[in-house]
Short mmCIF file of C-alpha atoms in Angstrom, two decimals:
data_model
loop_
_atom_site.label_atom_id
_atom_site.label_comp_id
_atom_site.label_asym_id
_atom_site.label_seq_id
_atom_site.Cartn_x
_atom_site.Cartn_y
_atom_site.Cartn_z
CA MET A 1289 152.40 25.96 213.01
CA VAL A 1290 151.06 29.15 214.56
CA SER A 1291 149.42 31.56 212.16
CA SER A 1292 149.76 35.29 212.63
CA GLY A 1293 146.51 36.05 210.87
CA GLY A 1294 147.81 35.18 207.40
CA ASP A 1295 146.40 32.71 204.93
CA GLU A 1296 146.65 29.27 206.54
CA ALA A 1297 146.90 27.48 203.19
CA SER A 1298 149.86 29.63 202.21
CA ALA A 1299 151.52 29.02 205.56
CA SER A 1300 151.17 25.26 205.25
CA ASP A 1301 152.41 25.32 201.64
CA ALA A 1302 155.49 27.27 202.68
CA ASP A 1303 156.16 24.80 205.48
CA HIS A 1304 155.92 21.70 203.22
CA ALA A 1305 158.82 19.36 203.91
CA GLY A 1306 160.45 22.04 206.05
CA ALA A 1307 161.64 23.99 202.99
CA PRO A 1308 160.61 27.43 201.75
CA ASP A 1309 158.21 27.86 198.85
CA GLU A 1310 160.95 29.44 196.73
CA ASP A 1311 162.53 28.68 193.38
CA ASP A 1312 165.76 26.69 193.66
CA LEU A 1313 168.07 28.55 191.30
CA THR A 1314 170.70 25.82 191.61
CA ILE A 1315 168.46 23.94 189.15
CA PRO A 1316 169.38 25.44 185.76
CA GLY A 1317 166.78 26.56 183.26
CA ASP A 1318 167.96 24.01 180.71
CA ALA A 1319 167.35 21.16 183.17
CA VAL A 1320 164.69 18.65 182.16
CA LEU A 1321 161.97 17.32 184.44
CA TRP A 1322 160.17 14.01 183.95
CA ARG A 1323 156.56 13.55 185.09
CA ARG A 1324 154.79 10.20 185.31
CA VAL A 1325 151.40 10.25 183.57
CA PRO A 1326 148.87 7.62 184.75
CA PRO A 1327 146.11 6.27 182.45
CA HIS A 1328 143.46 8.68 183.77
CA TRP A 1329 145.55 11.58 182.40
CA TYR A 1330 145.94 10.49 178.78
CA THR A 1331 143.89 9.29 175.83
CA ARG A 1332 145.04 6.53 173.50
CA HIS A 1333 143.96 7.18 169.91
CA PRO A 1334 143.04 4.43 167.40
CA ASP A 1335 146.37 4.95 165.60
CA GLY A 1336 148.21 4.03 168.83
CA THR A 1337 149.39 7.53 169.73
CA CYS A 1338 148.64 8.99 173.13
CA GLU A 1339 147.60 12.50 174.08
CA VAL A 1340 148.38 13.80 177.56
CA TRP A 1341 145.58 15.75 179.26
CA SER A 1342 146.14 19.17 180.79
CA ALA A 1343 144.96 17.67 184.11
CA ALA A 1344 148.41 16.08 184.37
CA PHE A 1345 149.69 19.58 185.22
CA SER A 1346 147.06 20.71 187.72
CA ASP A 1347 148.68 20.15 191.12
CA HIS A 1348 149.82 23.24 193.04
CA GLU A 1349 152.75 21.07 194.17
CA LEU A 1350 153.36 19.12 190.98
CA SER A 1351 155.62 16.12 191.51
CA ALA A 1352 158.39 15.38 189.00
CA ASP A 1353 161.93 14.04 188.77
CA LEU A 1354 165.05 15.93 187.79
CA ALA A 1355 166.28 13.97 184.77
CA SER A 1356 169.96 14.62 185.46
CA ILE A 1357 169.65 12.84 188.81
CA ALA A 1358 167.12 10.15 187.89
CA GLY A 1359 169.24 9.09 184.92
CA SER A 1360 166.47 7.27 183.05
CA PRO A 1361 162.76 7.96 182.50
CA GLU A 1362 162.22 4.29 183.40
CA ILE A 1363 163.15 5.28 186.97
CA THR A 1364 160.36 7.87 186.95
CA ARG A 1365 157.85 5.39 185.53
CA GLY A 1366 158.87 2.76 188.06
CA ALA A 1367 156.71 -0.34 188.22
CA TYR A 1368 153.71 1.50 186.75
CA VAL A 1369 153.86 -0.05 183.26
CA ASP A 1370 150.50 1.47 182.24
CA CYS A 1371 151.92 4.97 182.82
CA GLY A 1372 153.85 7.13 180.43
CA VAL A 1373 156.47 9.78 181.16
CA VAL A 1374 156.58 13.30 179.73
CA GLU A 1375 159.42 15.78 179.88
CA ILE A 1376 159.39 19.53 180.17
CA GLN A 1377 162.21 22.03 180.56
CA VAL A 1378 162.58 24.04 183.78
CA ALA A 1379 162.87 27.29 181.80
CA VAL A 1380 159.38 26.72 180.34
CA LEU A 1381 157.96 26.36 183.85
CA ARG A 1382 159.76 29.43 185.18
CA ALA A 1383 158.63 31.52 182.19
CA GLU A 1384 155.08 30.68 183.29
CA GLY A 1385 155.69 31.89 186.85
CA GLN A 1386 156.24 28.45 188.37
CA ARG A 1387 158.94 27.70 190.93
CA VAL A 1388 160.95 24.49 191.02
CA ARG A 1389 162.33 23.16 194.27
CA ARG A 1390 164.18 20.01 195.24
CA ASP A 1391 162.12 17.67 197.39
CA PRO A 1392 164.18 14.48 197.74
CA LEU A 1393 162.32 11.46 199.04
CA PRO A 1394 163.87 8.52 200.92
CA ASP A 1395 163.58 6.35 197.79
CA ASN A 1396 163.95 9.10 195.15
CA GLU A 1397 166.65 11.76 195.43
CA ALA A 1398 165.64 13.14 192.00
CA HIS A 1399 162.21 14.24 193.23
CA VAL A 1400 161.27 17.91 192.80
CA LEU A 1401 158.12 19.97 193.18
CA VAL A 1402 156.84 22.50 190.66
CA LEU A 1403 155.13 25.10 192.80
CA GLY A 1404 152.45 27.59 191.87
CA HIS A 1405 148.85 27.96 190.81
CA LYS A 1406 148.09 26.33 187.49
CA GLY A 1407 144.90 27.67 185.95
CA LYS A 1408 143.24 26.04 182.96
CA SER A 1409 145.07 28.05 180.28
CA LEU A 1410 148.46 27.47 181.95
CA ARG A 1411 147.79 23.73 182.25
CA ARG A 1412 147.03 23.65 178.53
CA ARG A 1413 150.24 25.52 177.68
CA LEU A 1414 152.29 23.13 179.82
CA ARG A 1415 150.58 20.15 178.16
CA ASP A 1416 151.43 21.59 174.75
CA ARG A 1417 155.10 22.05 175.71
CA ALA A 1418 155.52 18.62 177.28
CA ARG A 1419 156.87 15.77 175.17
CA TRP A 1420 156.48 12.02 175.65
CA VAL A 1421 159.73 10.25 176.53
CA ILE A 1422 157.92 7.02 177.33
CA GLN A 1423 154.60 6.75 175.54
CA PRO A 1424 152.27 4.34 177.39
#
């Protein structure tokens, strides 16, 4: 990709998977996304409950699955039995300035990316709004 003097990181982000870095408004605000949470992103408390860490929401291109296409959070968890799955509504992400775009993979047509910078306070707000659908 040839840069015309712009920010190279922004140019490569916009070119990811050949799709623009824009919000896909065909995904409704009431849609639910599922995100797999590996063991290094949660704490298990003595009473058996688990707390997701804000680090689970730190990626500029945060990977998730569109629940309406995946059909079951077990699909999102896959073979990773030590992982949990949290859900969050698309409207919550958009209200925080995030963009959601479809990013189907060969083995996962439900895959989406949540695009945008996620500073510490935003990561905490997303953590607080997420809900376990499969607690590890």
